[in-house]
Tab-separated table of C-alpha atoms in Angstrom:
chain	number	residue	atom	x	y	z
X	1	MET	CA	119.278	34.177	36.719
X	2	SER	CA	117.539	36.098	39.457
X	3	VAL	CA	115.735	34.628	42.427
X	4	SER	CA	112.381	35.864	41.097
X	5	GLN	CA	112.962	34.103	37.767
X	6	VAL	CA	113.851	30.855	39.540
X	7	PHE	CA	110.806	31.171	41.774
X	8	GLY	CA	108.605	31.906	38.769
X	9	GLY	CA	109.931	28.866	36.901
X	10	VAL	CA	109.380	26.596	39.901
X	11	LEU	CA	105.867	27.967	40.376
X	12	ARG	CA	104.979	27.399	36.719
X	13	GLY	CA	106.390	23.898	36.915
X	14	LEU	CA	104.287	23.113	39.991
X	15	ILE	CA	101.140	24.493	38.368
X	16	LEU	CA	101.729	22.509	35.164
X	17	GLY	CA	102.467	19.411	37.233
X	18	LEU	CA	99.224	19.788	39.189
X	19	ILE	CA	97.240	20.287	35.976
X	20	ALA	CA	98.877	17.222	34.401
X	21	PHE	CA	98.148	15.165	37.529
X	22	ALA	CA	94.505	16.304	37.582
X	23	ILE	CA	94.101	15.307	33.916
X	24	PHE	CA	96.193	12.169	33.602
X	25	GLY	CA	96.088	10.878	37.197
X	26	PRO	CA	92.547	9.442	36.984
X	27	ILE	CA	93.290	8.018	33.516
X	28	ALA	CA	96.455	6.322	34.795
X	29	ASN	CA	94.524	4.890	37.745
X	30	MET	CA	91.851	3.588	35.375
X	31	LEU	CA	94.475	1.920	33.174
X	32	LEU	CA	95.995	0.213	36.207
X	33	TRP	CA	92.595	-1.149	37.230
X	34	THR	CA	92.082	-2.667	33.765
X	35	VAL	CA	95.032	-5.038	34.334
X	36	ALA	CA	94.779	-5.468	38.111
X	37	GLU	CA	93.871	-8.930	39.320
X	38	VAL	CA	94.308	-8.152	43.030
X	39	TRP	CA	94.604	-4.620	44.392
X	40	TYR	CA	93.542	-3.303	47.757
X	41	TYR	CA	94.448	-0.590	50.245
X	42	PRO	CA	97.081	0.387	51.367
X	43	HIS	CA	99.090	-0.954	48.406
X	44	LYS	CA	99.968	1.709	45.831
X	45	LEU	CA	100.130	-0.737	42.920
X	46	PRO	CA	98.270	-3.949	42.064
X	47	LEU	CA	99.518	-7.078	43.806
X	48	GLU	CA	98.665	-9.300	40.835
X	49	TRP	CA	98.437	-8.395	37.160
X	50	GLY	CA	96.509	-10.063	34.381
X	51	PHE	CA	93.742	-9.896	31.780
X	52	SER	CA	91.167	-12.263	33.238
X	53	PHE	CA	88.665	-9.446	33.698
X	54	TRP	CA	88.958	-8.599	29.996
X	55	GLU	CA	87.872	-12.152	29.252
X	56	ARG	CA	84.951	-11.747	31.651
X	57	VAL	CA	83.880	-8.539	29.939
X	58	PHE	CA	83.933	-9.976	26.421
X	59	ARG	CA	82.872	-13.554	27.088
X	60	PRO	CA	79.921	-14.654	24.899
X	61	GLN	CA	77.556	-15.185	27.826
X	62	GLY	CA	78.297	-11.747	29.274
X	63	ASN	CA	76.350	-8.588	28.472
X	64	ALA	CA	79.296	-6.357	27.551
X	65	ARG	CA	79.097	-7.277	23.875
X	66	LEU	CA	75.378	-6.627	23.788
X	67	SER	CA	75.860	-3.330	25.627
X	68	LEU	CA	78.538	-2.275	23.147
X	69	VAL	CA	76.348	-3.177	20.168
X	70	ASN	CA	73.392	-1.376	21.745
X	71	SER	CA	75.472	1.742	22.419
X	72	ILE	CA	76.786	1.966	18.864
X	73	PHE	CA	73.408	1.132	17.296
X	74	ILE	CA	71.590	3.746	19.398
X	75	ALA	CA	74.302	6.350	18.762
X	76	LEU	CA	74.109	5.849	14.985
X	77	LEU	CA	70.310	6.093	14.989
X	78	THR	CA	70.553	9.220	17.138
X	79	VAL	CA	72.900	10.787	14.594
X	80	VAL	CA	70.487	10.004	11.745
X	81	VAL	CA	67.469	11.454	13.559
X	82	SER	CA	69.398	14.511	14.754
X	83	LEU	CA	70.745	15.314	11.291
X	84	ALA	CA	67.309	14.808	9.753
X	85	ILE	CA	66.168	17.690	11.974
X	86	ALA	CA	69.387	19.708	12.111
X	87	ILE	CA	70.093	19.996	8.368
X	88	PRO	CA	66.789	21.673	7.369
X	89	ALA	CA	66.748	23.652	10.628
X	90	GLY	CA	70.355	24.750	10.162
X	91	LEU	CA	69.677	25.696	6.549
X	92	ALA	CA	66.659	27.794	7.521
X	93	LEU	CA	68.418	29.438	10.469
X	94	GLY	CA	71.769	29.899	8.764
X	95	ARG	CA	70.718	30.869	5.231
X	96	GLY	CA	67.156	32.102	5.591
X	97	ARG	CA	65.986	35.372	7.018
X	98	LEU	CA	63.680	34.024	9.677
X	99	PRO	CA	62.148	36.395	12.208
X	100	PHE	CA	63.124	35.680	15.806
X	101	ARG	CA	66.105	33.628	14.614
X	102	SER	CA	67.942	34.072	17.917
X	103	LEU	CA	64.859	32.919	19.797
X	104	PHE	CA	64.681	29.701	17.770
X	105	LEU	CA	68.346	29.006	18.482
X	106	LEU	CA	67.723	29.668	22.161
X	107	LEU	CA	64.856	27.166	22.204
X	108	PHE	CA	67.255	24.359	21.301
X	109	LEU	CA	69.271	25.234	24.416
X	110	LEU	CA	66.305	24.883	26.776
X	111	PRO	CA	66.846	21.160	27.551
X	112	GLN	CA	70.309	22.100	28.802
X	113	ALA	CA	68.964	24.874	31.046
X	114	PHE	CA	67.245	22.495	33.479
X	115	PRO	CA	68.677	19.674	35.629
X	116	SER	CA	68.911	16.602	33.428
X	117	LEU	CA	67.572	14.363	36.198
X	118	ALA	CA	64.287	16.254	36.421
X	119	VAL	CA	63.978	16.482	32.637
X	120	HIS	CA	64.554	12.776	32.090
X	121	MET	CA	62.211	11.763	34.915
X	122	ASN	CA	59.364	13.680	33.294
X	123	ILE	CA	60.286	12.403	29.826
X	124	ALA	CA	60.150	8.866	31.226
X	125	ARG	CA	56.633	9.489	32.567
X	126	ILE	CA	55.465	10.780	29.197
X	127	PHE	CA	57.153	7.927	27.317
X	128	TYR	CA	55.577	5.393	29.671
X	129	SER	CA	52.112	6.629	28.720
X	130	LEU	CA	53.107	6.363	25.044
X	131	GLY	CA	54.567	2.877	25.374
X	132	LEU	CA	58.100	4.044	24.542
X	133	ASN	CA	59.797	3.030	27.802
X	134	GLY	CA	62.123	0.080	27.358
X	135	THR	CA	62.315	0.511	23.583
X	136	TYR	CA	65.101	1.543	21.234
X	137	ALA	CA	62.857	4.255	19.814
X	138	GLY	CA	62.393	5.812	23.248
X	139	VAL	CA	66.115	5.771	24.031
X	140	VAL	CA	66.982	7.234	20.621
X	141	LEU	CA	64.454	10.031	21.102
X	142	VAL	CA	65.772	10.976	24.529
X	143	HIS	CA	69.334	10.950	23.169
X	144	THR	CA	68.228	13.102	20.248
X	145	ILE	CA	66.852	15.712	22.652
X	146	GLN	CA	70.331	15.983	24.170
X	147	GLY	CA	72.110	16.043	20.819
X	148	LEU	CA	69.930	18.569	19.010
X	149	VAL	CA	71.512	21.535	20.740
X	150	PHE	CA	74.876	20.654	19.180
X	151	SER	CA	73.617	19.436	15.817
X	152	VAL	CA	71.382	22.452	15.185
X	153	TRP	CA	73.818	25.088	16.404
X	154	ILE	CA	76.816	23.646	14.535
X	155	SER	CA	74.784	23.041	11.373
X	156	THR	CA	73.502	26.609	11.546
X	157	ALA	CA	77.057	27.870	11.846
X	158	ALA	CA	78.187	25.670	8.948
X	159	PHE	CA	75.444	26.912	6.612
X	160	ALA	CA	75.964	30.527	7.704
X	161	ALA	CA	79.645	30.240	6.751
X	162	VAL	CA	78.866	29.325	3.119
X	163	ASP	CA	79.735	32.157	0.741
X	164	ARG	CA	76.519	33.481	-0.768
X	165	GLU	CA	78.381	34.666	-3.884
X	166	LEU	CA	79.097	31.055	-4.814
X	167	GLU	CA	75.394	30.235	-4.602
X	168	GLU	CA	74.523	33.307	-6.677
X	169	ALA	CA	77.087	32.286	-9.300
X	170	ALA	CA	75.450	28.851	-9.553
X	171	ARG	CA	72.017	30.442	-9.954
X	172	ASN	CA	73.328	32.751	-12.678
X	173	MET	CA	74.488	29.646	-14.550
X	174	GLY	CA	70.931	28.293	-14.523
X	175	ALA	CA	70.961	26.009	-11.486
X	176	GLY	CA	67.708	25.705	-9.588
X	177	PRO	CA	67.416	26.003	-5.781
X	178	PHE	CA	67.759	22.267	-5.160
X	179	ARG	CA	70.694	22.001	-7.562
X	180	VAL	CA	72.440	24.904	-5.816
X	181	PHE	CA	71.890	23.232	-2.440
X	182	GLN	CA	73.111	19.859	-3.710
X	183	THR	CA	76.240	21.048	-5.537
X	184	VAL	CA	77.293	24.198	-3.634
X	185	THR	CA	75.682	24.744	-0.233
X	186	LEU	CA	75.722	21.206	1.148
X	187	PRO	CA	79.314	20.305	0.108
X	188	LEU	CA	80.648	23.532	1.636
X	189	ALA	CA	78.692	23.002	4.855
X	190	LEU	CA	79.530	19.289	5.028
X	191	PRO	CA	82.588	19.597	7.348
X	192	GLY	CA	80.471	21.349	9.975
X	193	ILE	CA	77.640	18.858	9.541
X	194	LEU	CA	80.073	15.970	9.996
X	195	ALA	CA	81.446	17.650	13.113
X	196	SER	CA	77.926	17.965	14.518
X	197	ALA	CA	77.324	14.287	13.736
X	198	ILE	CA	80.470	13.362	15.652
X	199	PHE	CA	79.398	15.431	18.650
X	200	VAL	CA	75.956	13.817	18.660
X	201	PHE	CA	77.508	10.341	18.380
X	202	LEU	CA	79.752	11.009	21.386
X	203	ILE	CA	76.891	12.489	23.428
X	204	SER	CA	74.731	9.449	22.718
X	205	LEU	CA	77.570	7.039	23.419
X	206	ASP	CA	78.124	8.561	26.880
X	207	GLU	CA	74.483	9.294	27.761
X	208	PHE	CA	73.492	7.679	31.036
X	209	THR	CA	70.607	9.476	32.764
X	210	GLY	CA	68.157	9.392	29.866
X	211	THR	CA	68.986	5.761	29.088
X	212	TYR	CA	68.555	4.822	32.739
X	213	PHE	CA	65.073	6.334	33.078
X	214	VAL	CA	63.773	5.388	29.636
X	215	GLY	CA	65.621	2.185	28.714
X	216	VAL	CA	66.142	0.185	31.915
X	217	PRO	CA	65.773	-2.765	32.291
X	218	ASP	CA	65.191	-3.737	28.666
X	219	ILE	CA	67.938	-1.640	27.041
X	220	THR	CA	71.492	-1.867	28.386
X	221	THR	CA	74.343	0.343	27.155
X	222	LEU	CA	77.988	0.677	28.139
X	223	PRO	CA	77.405	3.623	30.533
X	224	LEU	CA	74.752	1.561	32.328
X	225	LEU	CA	77.141	-1.395	32.504
X	226	LEU	CA	79.858	0.884	33.891
X	227	PHE	CA	77.481	2.243	36.534
X	228	THR	CA	76.344	-1.219	37.580
X	229	ALA	CA	79.907	-2.534	37.855
X	230	SER	CA	81.099	0.465	39.880
X	231	MET	CA	78.136	0.224	42.276
X	232	GLU	CA	79.010	-3.428	42.832
X	233	GLY	CA	82.610	-2.481	43.624
X	234	ASN	CA	83.962	-4.261	40.539
X	235	TYR	CA	86.419	-1.553	39.530
X	236	GLN	CA	88.182	-3.767	36.982
X	237	ILE	CA	85.097	-4.217	34.819
X	238	ALA	CA	84.093	-0.591	35.358
X	239	SER	CA	87.549	0.592	34.246
X	240	ILE	CA	87.588	-1.671	31.188
X	241	THR	CA	84.157	-0.363	30.186
X	242	ALA	CA	85.319	3.227	30.707
X	243	LEU	CA	88.357	2.557	28.512
X	244	ILE	CA	86.122	1.179	25.764
X	245	LEU	CA	84.104	4.410	25.934
X	246	LEU	CA	87.249	6.551	26.003
X	247	ILE	CA	88.810	5.183	22.803
X	248	PRO	CA	86.094	6.298	20.340
X	249	SER	CA	85.759	9.603	22.193
X	250	ILE	CA	89.431	10.427	21.615
X	251	ALA	CA	89.300	9.252	17.990
X	252	PHE	CA	86.211	11.313	17.199
X	253	MET	CA	87.520	14.413	18.975
X	254	LEU	CA	90.612	14.261	16.767
X	255	ALA	CA	88.278	14.083	13.790
X	256	VAL	CA	86.361	17.112	15.060
X	257	GLU	CA	89.571	19.132	15.105
X	258	LYS	CA	89.982	18.343	11.412
X	259	PHE	CA	86.424	19.163	10.363
X	260	LEU	CA	85.458	22.047	12.622
X	261	LYS	CA	87.161	25.410	12.290
X	262	ALA	CA	86.949	28.328	14.693
X	263	GLU	CA	85.858	30.728	11.963
X	264	VAL	CA	82.863	28.485	11.214
X	265	LEU	CA	81.693	28.539	14.817
X	266	ALA	CA	82.078	32.311	14.866
X	267	LYS	CA	79.325	32.578	12.228
X	268	VAL	CA	76.633	31.196	14.557
X	269	GLY	CA	76.192	34.450	16.376
X	270	THR	CA	76.000	36.620	13.260
């Protein structure tokens, strides 16, 4: 083995090691904080280990349970509202021959083109005049604005990937438009729609800025609880809350890999 090959192998190993440290280092540190009773600088590991902070997080008089319930409830409502808009929009954009189709798709990206802080501040002002601040409806709406870009684009791609010949075959057998949609189009597009629902659920579950401006102080979610704990220097509770948020994210991302295929996404631009 030549010197250049050895050097190349060492270099690749260092690069992979740095990438692994950048990815798993913060996660490992978070996991240590979840079981650390006493840990302070300059010690590299916790001085005392335990689960007392887990009990504090989930005790009945605490607000972690309520925050968890609120987060899941809001995320599920956000998925329902987003799909109620995304399915007809995706069907029209993916199957219909709408003029300015690309422009309509671009419009759903506009909320992402501006700083989220400025967008949510102005949304909060509008919602305040409408009486939506501090309500579940207001928080769900602001989450839906963030999730529509994914739900509409992925639903459009899913409907665009449906083979038109299958729909034509159903029509030739006497099926009406609604029957064709119910028995052919929707089942074939369902994996993409489910993937979009998962993305929206995860976006809502992790949404902080919109919830902060629209929901506080009446609505508390896990990201808000995490922020409050970290600002107070309580890294144990913040890490436990982050771990609770991480578990469904990993589970749903594994589900996305099953439902969403690269060839489906490729249809969105056609």
